[in-house]
Amino acid sequence: MQDSKVQRATKLLQRTEPPREAPTLMIQGTASDVGKSLLTAALCRIFARTGLAVAPFKSQNMSLNSYVTLDGKEIGRAQGMQADACGIQATTDMNPILLKPASDMASQVVVHGKPLAVMDAQAYRRDYLKQAEPIVREALERLRVAHDLVLIEGAGSPAEVNLKDNDIVNMRLAGWADAPVLLVADIDRGGVFASIVGTLDILEPHERERVNGFIINKFRGDVALLQPGLDWLEARTGKPVVGVIPFLPNLSLEDEDSLSLRSSKFAANHSEEGATSARLDIAVIRLPRLSNFTDADPLLAETDVTVRYVEQAEQFGKPDAVLLPGSKNTISDLAFLRTTGLDRKITTYVEGGGWLGGICGGYQMLGETLLDPHGVDSVPGLQQAEGLGLISAETVFATVKKTLRVQGSATGWNEREEQDQAHQAHQAHQDIQRKQLRPGAIPVEGYEIHMGVTKLGEGQMPFIRLEDGTFDGVRSPDGRLWGTYLHGILHNDELRRSWLNAIRTSKGWTTYEGVPLRFGELRASEFDRLADHVEQHLNMDYVYDIIGFSHEIDISHKIEIGQKEIDIK
């Protein structure tokens, strides 16, 4: 198996006629949510493990789950995740156009990481797609010049006849990139053969010719029972089934968007030996415009936590803690809380001593007033709103979005602090003036994506001191209420465990020693688990062949991707 990997890698490292631009491979799907993003990530990892410089590319992504690059630009989370799988830093060239839904009919258009405008679908297609085409082609060209291989992910289905004339994400893009295409279908949905044959039938002859084979994804059961259908499909289309990928349960990697949220996706950890029976019940409020839902992923992986997504007041129950996550439209989502009665549930819960954390839009909601004088956050008629009134704060939405990776230190939860609440409350305002945090600060990092500026009232205690000496967020003296603009705050293992242990202590439960979950290490190992799984069930020799490499040499070196070293001998 290892020798085969080396042979395939050497084909990529030495070509008969080295081109100016790297070759490409494109993963398209018969529909949305068939697994294109994760299969692309798997291929990124497979090729990167052989020592190749691999990069992902998706010309246009629609998602509220975004990623901030090192230079403070915003791209789709899936391309950031795929870059991580490659072991490289993400850039805006990997996702030059990002659409962030602002309402049912309009989206914020983000070009190379910076907001351009809010457009409805018709205006975008009529007025902007022609401008987007050279932006997309130039970004792809830069990636191909800088890497050995570019793996392209399509969007939705290539067979949407009403969208094909100005397509910049599927078959026209495949033509620009001269990319062989593998078509992915999700058998878990049912009708897998009809979806594949129907897609091919709608494609133009030259587009159909570009499809080099099929991947059937999320299979459950005995593949022998599927074989007659596979034989029929190959005979019917004249194209091979390149792989049948079994469903891979409990994968600890982020989904493309909140439409595919599954609170059980890390459930394997709950059944492992050593998992505690005393699990904290954490309710995550499922906002209509929920953004960066991956903020809750580390909680899903904790063995002593059960996460519930709550959309209605009757689902609220009696949680041990509540997380109010980010929102693309904070004022509109505040209106949702009031319509459903969740606002009263949350305030009553906090007033009764409950534990509540707010992130970005959730942090803004904790305050007294939200103002949108320029109409950048809200819909018409909602330029001002009352917050939940749980902290003294006012948020004003500006016209410039802040996107930034940050580091700092946060006030943790420890026994000394709990015993000294009264003194800390008295010192809070003085600490702010002296730019100090309380004892027990924990190093943290995260990223900011917001247009709101929040001003705390007098006496409010900061949560995080940033590396430039400024402050972010708020924290009550007893630590039961906190808010921050930092997405990824719960990805900081020590801080997350400190919070969970404090909640456990308040219930009289035993706490965990040390930090039992290192989420970054788990994520790195999951990239390899996904890659191993896909590589086992995909005809990789065929994949290498359609990319078009030849000539073999011997290589021997060690590479490191993320936190795992791989030997190639």
Coordinates of C-alpha atoms in Angstrom, one line a residue:
M1 CA 0.0 0.0 0.0
Q2 CA 2.8 2.4 0.9
D3 CA 4.7 1.6 -2.3
S4 CA 1.6 2.4 -4.3
K5 CA 1.3 5.8 -2.6
V6 CA 4.9 6.6 -3.4
Q7 CA 4.5 5.6 -7.1
R8 CA 1.4 7.8 -7.4
A9 CA 3.1 10.7 -5.7
T10 CA 6.2 10.5 -8.0
K11 CA 3.8 10.7 -11.0
L12 CA 2.8 14.1 -9.7
L13 CA 6.3 15.3 -8.8
Q14 CA 7.8 14.6 -12.2
R15 CA 5.7 15.1 -15.3
T16 CA 6.7 14.4 -19.0
E17 CA 6.0 18.0 -20.0
P18 CA 5.8 20.2 -16.9
P19 CA 3.0 22.7 -17.5
R20 CA 3.0 26.3 -16.5
E21 CA -0.1 25.7 -14.4
A22 CA -0.8 22.7 -12.1
P23 CA -3.4 20.2 -13.2
T24 CA -6.8 20.2 -11.6
L25 CA -9.4 17.7 -10.4
M26 CA -13.0 18.8 -9.8
I27 CA -15.6 17.3 -7.5
Q28 CA -19.2 18.0 -8.5
G29 CA -22.4 16.7 -7.1
T30 CA -25.9 15.7 -8.2
A31 CA -27.2 18.1 -5.5
S32 CA -26.3 20.1 -2.5
D33 CA -25.1 18.4 0.7
V34 CA -24.0 15.1 -1.0
G35 CA -20.6 15.3 0.6
K36 CA -18.6 17.3 -1.9
S37 CA -16.8 19.4 0.8
L38 CA -15.7 16.5 2.9
L39 CA -14.6 14.4 -0.1
T40 CA -12.6 17.3 -1.4
A41 CA -11.0 17.6 2.1
A42 CA -10.2 13.9 2.0
L43 CA -8.5 14.2 -1.4
C44 CA -6.6 17.2 -0.1
R45 CA -5.3 15.2 2.8
I46 CA -4.5 12.1 0.6
F47 CA -2.5 14.1 -1.9
A48 CA -0.8 16.3 0.7
R49 CA 0.4 13.2 2.7
T50 CA 2.5 12.3 -0.3
G51 CA 4.4 15.5 0.0
L52 CA 2.6 17.5 -2.8
A53 CA 1.7 21.1 -2.7
V54 CA -2.1 20.9 -2.9
A55 CA -4.6 23.7 -2.7
P56 CA -8.4 23.7 -2.6
F57 CA -10.6 26.0 -4.7
K58 CA -14.3 26.9 -4.7
S59 CA -15.1 29.9 -6.9
Q60 CA -18.3 30.8 -5.2
N61 CA -19.6 29.6 -1.9
M62 CA -22.9 30.4 -0.1
S63 CA -22.5 30.0 3.6
L64 CA -23.0 31.7 6.9
N65 CA -20.1 29.7 8.3
S66 CA -17.0 31.6 7.5
Y67 CA -13.3 31.5 8.1
V68 CA -10.8 34.3 8.7
T69 CA -7.5 34.1 6.9
L70 CA -4.2 35.2 8.5
D71 CA -4.5 38.6 6.7
G72 CA -8.0 39.2 8.1
K73 CA -10.0 38.2 5.1
E74 CA -13.3 36.2 5.1
I75 CA -13.8 33.0 3.1
G76 CA -16.1 30.0 3.3
R77 CA -15.4 27.8 6.2
A78 CA -15.2 24.7 4.0
Q79 CA -12.2 26.1 2.1
G80 CA -10.5 27.0 5.3
M81 CA -11.0 23.5 6.5
Q82 CA -9.7 22.0 3.2
A83 CA -6.6 24.2 3.5
D84 CA -6.1 22.8 7.0
A85 CA -6.3 19.3 5.5
C86 CA -3.6 20.3 3.0
G87 CA -1.4 21.6 5.8
I88 CA -1.3 25.1 4.3
Q89 CA -2.6 28.6 5.2
A90 CA -5.9 29.5 3.6
T91 CA -6.1 32.5 1.2
T92 CA -8.9 34.3 -0.5
D93 CA -7.8 32.8 -3.8
M94 CA -9.3 29.5 -2.5
N95 CA -12.8 31.1 -2.3
P96 CA -12.8 34.5 -4.1
I97 CA -16.6 34.9 -4.0
L98 CA -18.5 34.3 -0.8
L99 CA -22.3 34.8 -0.5
K100 CA -23.6 35.3 3.0
P101 CA -27.4 35.1 3.1
A102 CA -28.9 38.3 4.7
S103 CA -32.5 37.4 4.1
D104 CA -34.5 34.9 2.0
M105 CA -34.0 37.0 -1.1
A106 CA -30.6 38.7 -0.7
S107 CA -27.1 38.0 0.3
Q108 CA -24.0 39.9 1.3
V109 CA -21.5 39.5 -1.5
V110 CA -17.9 39.1 -0.2
V111 CA -15.2 39.5 -2.8
H112 CA -11.6 38.4 -1.9
G113 CA -12.6 38.5 1.8
K114 CA -14.1 42.0 1.9
P115 CA -17.9 42.9 1.7
L116 CA -18.9 44.4 -1.6
A117 CA -22.6 44.9 -1.4
V118 CA -25.9 43.3 -0.4
M119 CA -27.7 42.0 -3.6
D120 CA -30.8 40.1 -4.3
A121 CA -30.4 37.0 -6.5
Q122 CA -31.6 38.7 -9.7
A123 CA -29.3 41.7 -9.4
Y124 CA -26.4 39.4 -8.6
R125 CA -27.0 37.3 -11.7
R126 CA -27.8 40.2 -13.9
D127 CA -25.2 42.7 -12.8
Y128 CA -22.4 41.0 -11.1
L129 CA -21.6 37.5 -12.5
K130 CA -19.9 38.9 -15.6
Q131 CA -17.6 40.9 -13.3
A132 CA -17.0 37.8 -11.1
E133 CA -15.8 35.7 -14.0
P134 CA -12.3 37.3 -14.4
I135 CA -12.0 37.4 -10.6
V136 CA -12.6 33.7 -10.4
R137 CA -10.3 32.8 -13.3
E138 CA -7.4 34.9 -12.0
A139 CA -7.6 33.4 -8.5
L140 CA -7.6 29.9 -9.9
E141 CA -4.6 30.7 -12.2
R142 CA -2.6 32.0 -9.2
L143 CA -3.3 28.8 -7.3
R144 CA -2.3 26.7 -10.2
V145 CA 1.0 28.5 -10.7
A146 CA 1.9 28.2 -7.0
H147 CA 0.9 24.5 -6.4
D148 CA 1.4 21.0 -7.8
L149 CA -2.4 20.3 -7.9
V150 CA -5.6 22.2 -7.3
L151 CA -8.7 20.4 -6.1
I152 CA -11.9 22.2 -7.2
E153 CA -15.2 21.8 -5.5
G154 CA -18.4 22.6 -7.4
A155 CA -21.6 24.0 -5.9
G156 CA -25.1 22.5 -5.9
S157 CA -25.7 20.6 -9.1
P158 CA -24.3 21.2 -12.6
A159 CA -27.7 20.4 -14.1
E160 CA -29.6 23.5 -13.0
V161 CA -30.7 24.6 -16.5
N162 CA -31.9 28.0 -15.3
L163 CA -28.4 28.9 -13.9
K164 CA -26.1 27.4 -16.5
D165 CA -25.8 30.5 -18.8
N166 CA -23.7 32.5 -16.3
D167 CA -22.3 29.5 -14.4
I168 CA -19.0 30.2 -12.6
V169 CA -19.0 27.3 -10.2
N170 CA -19.5 24.0 -12.2
M171 CA -19.1 23.0 -15.8
R172 CA -18.0 26.3 -17.3
L173 CA -15.4 26.5 -14.5
A174 CA -14.3 22.9 -15.3
G175 CA -13.8 24.0 -18.9
W176 CA -11.7 27.0 -17.8
A177 CA -9.6 24.8 -15.6
D178 CA -9.5 21.9 -18.1
A179 CA -10.5 19.8 -15.1
P180 CA -11.6 16.1 -15.2
V181 CA -14.8 15.8 -13.1
L182 CA -15.9 13.2 -10.7
L183 CA -19.7 13.3 -10.0
V184 CA -20.8 12.6 -6.4
A185 CA -24.2 11.3 -5.5
D186 CA -25.6 10.6 -2.0
I187 CA -27.2 7.2 -1.8
D188 CA -28.6 8.0 1.7
R189 CA -31.2 10.2 0.0
G190 CA -32.5 7.5 -2.2
G191 CA -32.8 7.5 -6.0
V192 CA -29.0 7.5 -6.5
F193 CA -29.1 6.0 -10.0
A194 CA -31.8 8.3 -11.2
S195 CA -29.9 11.3 -9.9
I196 CA -26.7 10.4 -11.7
V197 CA -28.4 9.4 -15.0
G198 CA -30.7 12.5 -14.9
T199 CA -27.7 14.8 -14.2
L200 CA -25.8 13.4 -17.2
D201 CA -28.8 13.6 -19.4
I202 CA -29.3 17.3 -18.8
L203 CA -25.6 18.1 -19.4
E204 CA -24.4 19.2 -22.8
P205 CA -22.4 16.6 -24.8
H206 CA -19.1 18.4 -24.1
E207 CA -19.9 18.7 -20.4
R208 CA -20.9 15.0 -20.2
E209 CA -17.6 14.1 -21.8
R210 CA -15.8 15.9 -19.0
V211 CA -17.3 13.6 -16.4
N212 CA -14.8 10.8 -15.8
G213 CA -16.7 8.7 -13.3
F214 CA -19.0 8.6 -10.3
I215 CA -18.6 8.4 -6.5
I216 CA -21.5 7.0 -4.6
N217 CA -21.3 8.5 -1.1
K218 CA -22.7 7.7 2.4
F219 CA -23.4 4.0 1.6
R220 CA -24.8 1.8 4.4
G221 CA -25.1 -2.0 4.1
D222 CA -23.6 -4.8 1.9
V223 CA -22.0 -3.5 -1.3
A224 CA -22.6 -6.8 -2.9
L225 CA -26.4 -6.0 -2.9
L226 CA -25.6 -2.8 -4.7
Q227 CA -23.4 -4.4 -7.4
P228 CA -26.1 -5.1 -9.9
G229 CA -27.0 -1.4 -9.9
L230 CA -23.4 -0.4 -10.3
D231 CA -23.1 -2.7 -13.3
W232 CA -26.2 -1.3 -14.8
L233 CA -25.0 2.3 -14.3
E234 CA -21.7 1.7 -15.9
A235 CA -23.3 -0.1 -18.9
R236 CA -25.9 2.7 -19.2
T237 CA -23.5 5.6 -19.1
G238 CA -20.2 4.1 -20.3
K239 CA -18.5 5.6 -17.3
P240 CA -17.0 3.9 -14.3
V241 CA -18.0 4.0 -10.6
V242 CA -14.8 5.1 -9.1
G243 CA -15.8 4.4 -5.6
V244 CA -18.6 3.5 -3.1
I245 CA -17.8 5.4 0.1
P246 CA -19.4 3.9 3.2
F247 CA -21.0 6.3 5.6
L248 CA -18.4 7.4 8.2
P249 CA -20.1 8.1 11.5
N250 CA -19.1 10.6 14.2
L251 CA -16.6 12.5 12.1
S252 CA -15.3 15.5 14.1
L253 CA -14.9 17.8 11.2
E254 CA -17.2 20.8 10.5
D255 CA -20.1 20.7 8.1
E256 CA -20.5 23.2 5.2
D257 CA -23.4 25.0 6.8
S258 CA -26.1 24.9 9.5
L259 CA -28.5 23.2 7.2
S260 CA -26.6 20.0 7.9
L261 CA -26.3 20.5 11.7
R262 CA -26.4 17.2 13.5
S263 CA -26.1 17.4 17.3
S264 CA -25.0 13.7 17.3
K265 CA -22.0 14.1 14.9
F266 CA -19.5 13.6 17.7
A267 CA -21.7 11.1 19.6
A268 CA -19.0 8.4 19.4
N269 CA -17.1 10.1 22.2
H270 CA -20.2 9.6 24.4
S271 CA -20.0 5.9 24.0
E272 CA -16.3 5.5 24.6
E273 CA -14.9 3.8 27.6
G274 CA -14.4 6.4 30.3
A275 CA -17.2 8.7 29.3
T276 CA -19.0 10.0 32.4
S277 CA -22.6 9.3 33.0
A278 CA -23.0 12.8 34.6
R279 CA -23.2 14.9 31.4
L280 CA -23.9 18.6 31.3
D281 CA -27.0 19.5 29.3
I282 CA -26.0 22.5 27.1
A283 CA -28.7 24.2 25.0
V284 CA -27.6 26.1 21.9
I285 CA -30.1 28.5 20.6
R286 CA -30.8 27.7 16.9
L287 CA -31.2 31.2 15.5
P288 CA -32.7 31.6 12.0
R289 CA -29.6 33.4 10.8
L290 CA -27.2 31.4 12.9
S291 CA -23.6 32.0 11.7
N292 CA -20.3 30.2 12.5
F293 CA -22.2 27.4 14.2
T294 CA -18.9 25.5 14.4
D295 CA -18.2 27.5 17.6
A296 CA -20.1 24.8 19.4
D297 CA -18.2 21.9 17.9
P298 CA -15.8 21.3 20.8
L299 CA -18.8 20.9 23.1
L300 CA -20.1 18.2 20.9
A301 CA -16.9 16.3 21.3
E302 CA -16.7 16.5 25.1
T303 CA -17.6 13.2 26.8
D304 CA -19.3 14.9 29.7
V305 CA -21.6 17.2 27.6
T306 CA -24.8 16.7 25.7
V307 CA -25.7 19.5 23.2
R308 CA -29.2 20.3 22.2
Y309 CA -30.2 22.8 19.5
V310 CA -33.3 24.8 20.7
E311 CA -35.7 26.6 18.3
Q312 CA -38.8 26.9 20.4
A313 CA -39.6 27.9 24.0
E314 CA -41.1 24.5 24.8
Q315 CA -37.8 22.9 23.8
F316 CA -35.8 25.0 26.4
G317 CA -36.2 22.6 29.3
K318 CA -33.8 22.9 32.3
P319 CA -30.3 23.1 30.8
D320 CA -27.2 23.3 32.8
A321 CA -25.9 26.0 30.5
V322 CA -27.0 28.0 27.4
L323 CA -25.0 29.2 24.5
L324 CA -26.3 32.1 22.4
P325 CA -24.3 31.9 19.2
G326 CA -23.5 34.3 16.4
S327 CA -26.0 35.8 13.9
K328 CA -25.8 37.3 10.5
N329 CA -28.8 39.5 11.4
T330 CA -28.7 40.2 15.2
I331 CA -31.7 42.5 15.3
S332 CA -33.9 40.2 13.2
D333 CA -32.9 37.2 15.4
L334 CA -33.7 39.2 18.5
A335 CA -37.2 39.5 17.1
F336 CA -37.2 35.8 16.6
L337 CA -36.4 35.2 20.3
R338 CA -39.3 37.4 21.2
T339 CA -41.8 35.8 18.8
T340 CA -41.0 32.4 20.1
G341 CA -40.8 33.4 23.8
L342 CA -37.2 32.2 24.0
D343 CA -36.2 35.7 25.2
R344 CA -38.3 35.2 28.4
K345 CA -36.9 31.7 28.9
I346 CA -33.4 33.0 28.7
T347 CA -33.8 36.0 31.0
T348 CA -35.7 34.0 33.6
Y349 CA -33.0 31.3 33.4
V350 CA -30.2 33.8 34.0
E351 CA -32.0 35.6 36.8
G352 CA -32.4 32.2 38.5
G353 CA -28.7 31.6 38.4
G354 CA -28.3 29.9 35.1
W355 CA -25.0 29.8 33.1
L356 CA -25.1 31.7 29.8
G357 CA -22.4 32.4 27.1
G358 CA -22.9 34.7 24.1
I359 CA -20.7 34.8 21.1
C360 CA -20.6 37.7 18.6
G361 CA -24.3 38.4 17.8
G362 CA -25.2 36.4 20.9
Y363 CA -23.0 38.8 22.9
Q364 CA -24.7 41.8 21.3
M365 CA -28.1 40.5 22.3
L366 CA -27.1 40.4 26.0
G367 CA -27.0 44.2 26.1
E368 CA -29.7 46.9 26.6
T369 CA -29.9 48.5 23.2
L370 CA -28.9 47.8 19.6
L371 CA -28.7 50.6 17.0
D372 CA -28.4 50.2 13.2
P373 CA -28.4 53.8 11.8
H374 CA -27.1 52.7 8.4
G375 CA -29.3 49.7 8.0
V376 CA -26.3 47.3 7.6
D377 CA -27.7 44.6 10.0
S378 CA -31.4 44.7 10.0
V379 CA -34.4 44.7 7.6
P380 CA -36.4 47.9 7.0
G381 CA -38.3 49.0 10.2
L382 CA -35.9 47.2 12.5
Q383 CA -33.1 49.8 12.8
Q384 CA -33.3 49.8 16.6
A385 CA -34.1 47.1 19.1
E386 CA -34.0 46.4 22.8
G387 CA -31.6 43.7 23.9
L388 CA -32.1 41.1 26.6
G389 CA -30.9 43.6 29.2
L390 CA -28.7 41.1 31.0
I391 CA -25.6 43.4 30.8
S392 CA -25.2 47.2 30.7
A393 CA -24.1 47.7 27.1
E394 CA -25.1 49.4 23.8
T395 CA -24.2 48.1 20.3
V396 CA -24.0 50.3 17.3
F397 CA -23.6 48.7 13.8
A398 CA -21.0 50.4 11.7
T399 CA -20.6 50.3 7.9
V400 CA -17.2 48.6 8.0
K401 CA -16.9 44.9 8.9
K402 CA -14.1 43.9 11.3
T403 CA -12.4 40.6 10.3
L404 CA -9.4 39.8 12.4
R405 CA -7.5 36.9 14.0
V406 CA -6.7 37.8 17.6
Q407 CA -4.8 36.4 20.6
G408 CA -5.1 37.4 24.3
S409 CA -6.0 36.0 27.7
A410 CA -9.4 35.4 29.3
T411 CA -10.4 35.3 32.9
G412 CA -10.9 31.6 33.8
W413 CA -13.1 29.9 36.3
N414 CA -11.3 28.7 39.4
E415 CA -11.9 28.2 43.1
R416 CA -10.1 31.3 44.2
E417 CA -12.3 33.5 42.0
E418 CA -15.5 31.9 43.3
Q419 CA -14.5 32.6 46.9
D420 CA -13.7 36.2 46.1
Q421 CA -16.6 37.3 44.1
A422 CA -17.5 40.3 46.2
H423 CA -14.0 41.7 46.1
Q424 CA -13.7 41.2 42.4
A425 CA -17.0 43.0 41.7
H426 CA -15.8 46.0 43.7
Q427 CA -12.5 46.1 41.8
A428 CA -14.0 45.5 38.3
H429 CA -14.2 49.1 37.2
Q430 CA -10.7 49.9 38.5
D431 CA -9.3 46.8 36.7
I432 CA -10.7 48.1 33.4
Q433 CA -9.1 51.5 33.9
R434 CA -5.7 49.8 34.7
K435 CA -6.2 47.4 31.8
Q436 CA -5.8 44.4 34.0
L437 CA -7.6 41.1 34.2
R438 CA -8.3 39.1 37.4
P439 CA -6.0 36.3 38.6
G440 CA -6.2 33.0 36.7
A441 CA -6.1 34.4 33.1
I442 CA -5.9 31.7 30.4
P443 CA -4.3 32.3 27.0
V444 CA -6.9 32.3 24.2
E445 CA -7.1 32.9 20.4
G446 CA -10.0 33.3 18.0
Y447 CA -11.2 35.4 15.2
E448 CA -13.6 38.4 14.9
I449 CA -16.2 38.9 12.1
H450 CA -18.7 41.6 13.0
M451 CA -19.9 45.1 12.1
G452 CA -21.2 46.0 15.6
V453 CA -19.3 48.0 18.1
T454 CA -20.3 47.3 21.7
K455 CA -19.7 49.8 24.5
L456 CA -20.0 48.5 28.0
G457 CA -21.6 50.5 30.8
E458 CA -19.7 51.6 33.9
G459 CA -18.7 48.8 36.2
Q460 CA -18.9 45.9 33.7
M461 CA -16.1 43.5 33.9
P462 CA -14.1 42.5 30.8
F463 CA -13.7 38.9 29.8
I464 CA -10.7 39.0 27.5
R465 CA -7.6 41.2 27.3
L466 CA -6.3 41.3 23.7
E467 CA -2.6 41.3 22.9
D468 CA -2.7 45.0 22.0
G469 CA -3.9 45.8 25.5
T470 CA -7.6 46.5 24.6
F471 CA -10.5 44.5 26.0
D472 CA -13.2 42.3 24.5
G473 CA -16.4 41.0 26.0
V474 CA -17.9 40.9 29.4
R475 CA -18.0 38.5 32.3
S476 CA -20.1 38.6 35.5
P477 CA -18.2 38.4 38.8
D478 CA -19.3 34.8 39.4
G479 CA -18.6 33.8 35.8
R480 CA -22.1 32.5 35.1
L481 CA -22.7 35.1 32.4
W482 CA -20.1 36.0 29.7
G483 CA -20.0 37.3 26.2
T484 CA -17.3 37.9 23.5
Y485 CA -16.8 38.8 19.9
L486 CA -14.3 36.0 19.5
H487 CA -15.5 33.1 17.4
G488 CA -13.6 30.0 18.3
I489 CA -13.5 30.9 22.0
L490 CA -14.6 27.4 22.9
H491 CA -11.9 25.9 20.8
N492 CA -9.4 27.0 23.5
D493 CA -9.2 23.8 25.4
E494 CA -8.1 25.1 28.8
L495 CA -10.7 27.8 28.9
R496 CA -13.5 25.5 27.7
R497 CA -12.6 22.9 30.4
S498 CA -12.4 25.6 33.1
W499 CA -16.0 26.7 32.2
L500 CA -17.4 23.2 32.1
N501 CA -15.7 22.3 35.4
A502 CA -17.2 25.5 37.0
I503 CA -20.6 24.4 35.9
R504 CA -20.0 20.9 37.2
T505 CA -18.8 22.3 40.6
S506 CA -22.0 24.4 40.9
K507 CA -24.0 21.2 40.6
G508 CA -21.9 19.4 43.2
W509 CA -20.4 17.1 40.6
T510 CA -16.8 15.9 40.3
T511 CA -14.6 17.8 37.9
Y512 CA -12.1 16.6 35.3
E513 CA -8.4 16.9 36.1
G514 CA -6.3 18.6 33.4
V515 CA -7.7 19.0 29.9
P516 CA -9.2 15.7 28.7
L517 CA -10.0 16.9 25.2
R518 CA -7.4 18.5 22.9
F519 CA -9.8 19.5 20.1
G520 CA -7.0 20.6 17.6
E521 CA -5.4 17.2 17.9
L522 CA -8.7 15.5 17.5
R523 CA -9.4 17.5 14.4
A524 CA -6.0 16.6 12.9
S525 CA -6.5 12.9 13.5
E526 CA -9.9 13.1 12.0
F527 CA -8.5 14.5 8.7
D528 CA -6.3 11.3 8.6
R529 CA -9.3 9.1 9.5
L530 CA -11.3 10.6 6.7
A531 CA -8.5 10.3 4.2
D532 CA -7.8 6.7 5.1
H533 CA -11.5 5.9 4.8
V534 CA -11.9 7.5 1.4
E535 CA -8.5 6.1 0.1
Q536 CA -9.6 2.6 1.0
H537 CA -12.8 2.8 -1.0
L538 CA -11.8 4.9 -3.9
N539 CA -9.9 3.7 -7.0
M540 CA -6.9 6.1 -6.5
D541 CA -4.9 4.6 -9.4
Y542 CA -7.8 5.7 -11.7
V543 CA -7.9 9.1 -10.0
Y544 CA -4.2 9.7 -10.6
D545 CA -4.6 8.6 -14.2
I546 CA -7.4 11.0 -15.0
I547 CA -5.3 13.9 -13.6
G548 CA -2.8 13.0 -16.2
F549 CA 0.6 12.3 -14.7
S550 CA 3.4 10.0 -15.8
H551 CA 7.1 9.1 -15.2
E552 CA 8.2 7.7 -11.8
I553 CA 11.1 8.6 -9.5
D554 CA 12.0 7.5 -6.0
I555 CA 11.4 9.8 -3.1
S556 CA 12.1 9.3 0.6
H557 CA 11.3 12.0 3.2
K558 CA 9.2 12.8 6.2
I559 CA 6.4 15.4 6.1
E560 CA 4.2 16.8 8.9
I561 CA 0.6 17.9 8.3
G562 CA -1.0 19.6 11.3
Q563 CA 0.1 17.7 14.3
K564 CA 0.8 14.3 12.7
E565 CA 4.0 13.2 11.0
I566 CA 3.9 10.8 8.1
D567 CA 6.8 8.7 6.9
I568 CA 7.3 8.1 3.2
K569 CA 9.9 5.5 2.4

